[in-house]
PDB file of C-alpha atoms in Angstrom:
ATOM      1  CA  MET I   1      54.713  39.953  68.201  1.00 82.00           C
ATOM      2  CA  HIS I   2      53.227  43.425  67.557  1.00 87.00           C
ATOM      3  CA  ARG I   3      53.740  45.612  64.448  1.00 88.00           C
ATOM      4  CA  LYS I   4      52.625  49.162  63.595  1.00 92.00           C
ATOM      5  CA  ALA I   5      50.954  50.279  60.408  1.00 92.00           C
ATOM      6  CA  THR I   6      48.968  53.388  59.216  1.00 95.00           C
ATOM      7  CA  VAL I   7      45.699  53.552  57.475  1.00 96.00           C
ATOM      8  CA  THR I   8      46.285  55.445  54.296  1.00 97.00           C
ATOM      9  CA  SER I   9      43.876  56.351  51.412  1.00 96.00           C
ATOM     10  CA  TYR I  10      43.509  55.026  47.980  1.00 95.00           C
ATOM     11  CA  PHE I  11      41.590  56.902  45.325  1.00 94.00           C
ATOM     12  CA  ASP I  12      39.229  54.309  43.453  1.00 86.00           C
ATOM     13  CA  ALA I  13      36.638  55.346  40.759  1.00 87.00           C
ATOM     14  CA  ARG I  14      36.245  58.874  41.989  1.00 90.00           C
ATOM     15  CA  VAL I  15      36.236  57.645  45.694  1.00 94.00           C
ATOM     16  CA  THR I  16      38.808  57.763  48.386  1.00 96.00           C
ATOM     17  CA  VAL I  17      38.761  54.651  50.462  1.00 95.00           C
ATOM     18  CA  PRO I  18      41.149  53.549  53.346  1.00 95.00           C
ATOM     19  CA  MET I  19      43.933  51.253  52.630  1.00 96.00           C
ATOM     20  CA  ILE I  20      46.439  49.175  54.914  1.00 96.00           C
ATOM     21  CA  ARG I  21      49.485  47.636  53.195  1.00 95.00           C
ATOM     22  CA  LEU I  22      51.498  45.108  55.070  1.00 94.00           C
ATOM     23  CA  ARG I  23      54.903  43.875  54.223  1.00 94.00           C
ATOM     24  CA  GLY I  24      58.109  42.498  55.682  1.00 94.00           C
ATOM     25  CA  HIS I  25      59.985  39.562  56.608  1.00 95.00           C
ATOM     26  CA  TRP I  26      57.898  39.182  59.960  1.00 94.00           C
ATOM     27  CA  LEU I  27      55.082  38.044  57.713  1.00 94.00           C
ATOM     28  CA  LYS I  28      56.915  34.991  56.499  1.00 93.00           C
ATOM     29  CA  ARG I  29      58.189  34.367  60.083  1.00 93.00           C
ATOM     30  CA  ALA I  30      54.267  34.378  61.153  1.00 92.00           C
ATOM     31  CA  GLY I  31      53.837  31.504  58.516  1.00 91.00           C
ATOM     32  CA  PHE I  32      52.515  33.739  55.691  1.00 92.00           C
ATOM     33  CA  ARG I  33      53.943  33.218  52.115  1.00 91.00           C
ATOM     34  CA  GLU I  34      53.593  34.861  48.912  1.00 91.00           C
ATOM     35  CA  GLY I  35      50.465  33.633  47.024  1.00 90.00           C
ATOM     36  CA  ASP I  36      48.718  32.381  50.252  1.00 91.00           C
ATOM     37  CA  ALA I  37      44.852  32.943  50.469  1.00 91.00           C
ATOM     38  CA  LEU I  38      43.759  34.849  53.496  1.00 91.00           C
ATOM     39  CA  ARG I  39      40.427  34.657  55.573  1.00 92.00           C
ATOM     40  CA  ILE I  40      39.901  38.210  57.097  1.00 94.00           C
ATOM     41  CA  GLU I  41      37.561  38.591  59.983  1.00 95.00           C
ATOM     42  CA  VAL I  42      36.133  42.053  60.594  1.00 96.00           C
ATOM     43  CA  GLN I  43      35.535  42.864  64.344  1.00 95.00           C
ATOM     44  CA  ASP I  44      34.988  46.407  65.939  1.00 96.00           C
ATOM     45  CA  GLY I  45      38.363  48.104  65.545  1.00 93.00           C
ATOM     46  CA  ARG I  46      40.017  44.892  64.669  1.00 95.00           C
ATOM     47  CA  LEU I  47      40.778  42.780  61.722  1.00 94.00           C
ATOM     48  CA  VAL I  48      42.189  38.972  62.265  1.00 94.00           C
ATOM     49  CA  LEU I  49      43.998  37.605  59.241  1.00 93.00           C
ATOM     50  CA  THR I  50      44.233  33.905  59.192  1.00 92.00           C
ATOM     51  CA  ARG I  51      45.927  31.597  56.635  1.00 87.00           C
ATOM     52  CA  PRO I  52      43.690  28.600  55.775  1.00 80.00           C
ATOM     53  CA  GLU I  53      45.140  25.130  57.093  1.00 77.00           C
ATOM     54  CA  VAL I  54      45.073  23.718  53.723  1.00 64.00           C
ATOM     55  CA  SER I  55      46.839  26.446  51.721  1.00 56.00           C
ATOM     56  CA  THR I  56      45.013  27.812  48.986  1.00 61.00           C
ATOM     57  CA  ARG I  57      47.695  29.624  46.619  1.00 63.00           C
ATOM     58  CA  ILE I  58      47.390  32.329  44.148  1.00 62.00           C
ATOM     59  CA  SER I  59      49.874  32.648  41.388  1.00 63.00           C
ATOM     60  CA  PHE I  60      51.493  35.966  40.844  1.00 62.00           C
ATOM     61  CA  GLY I  61      53.697  34.750  37.968  1.00 58.00           C
ATOM     62  CA  LYS I  62      56.279  32.908  40.254  1.00 52.00           C
ATOM     63  CA  GLU I  63      56.912  29.439  40.779  1.00 49.00           C
ATOM     64  CA  HIS I  64      56.326  28.217  44.264  1.00 44.00           C
TER      65      HIS I  64
END
C-alpha cells in the first residue's frame, strides 16, 4: 500500500521545524490503533514506523 503526505512546518520556540501528520482509516487497516507506541527508524530519505509486538499503549483519555 502506498500513501502520499506532505512535509509541512511547525513553529516551535521561535524556530520552524518540519512536521508530518498521518491520519486515516488506512492506519487501522495497517494494524495501528489509537494509543499504540511506535518505533521510528530514521534512514536517509526514509522513515520506517513499526508497532512493537507487545503493544505499549498510551492513554489519550479514551477507554481501550
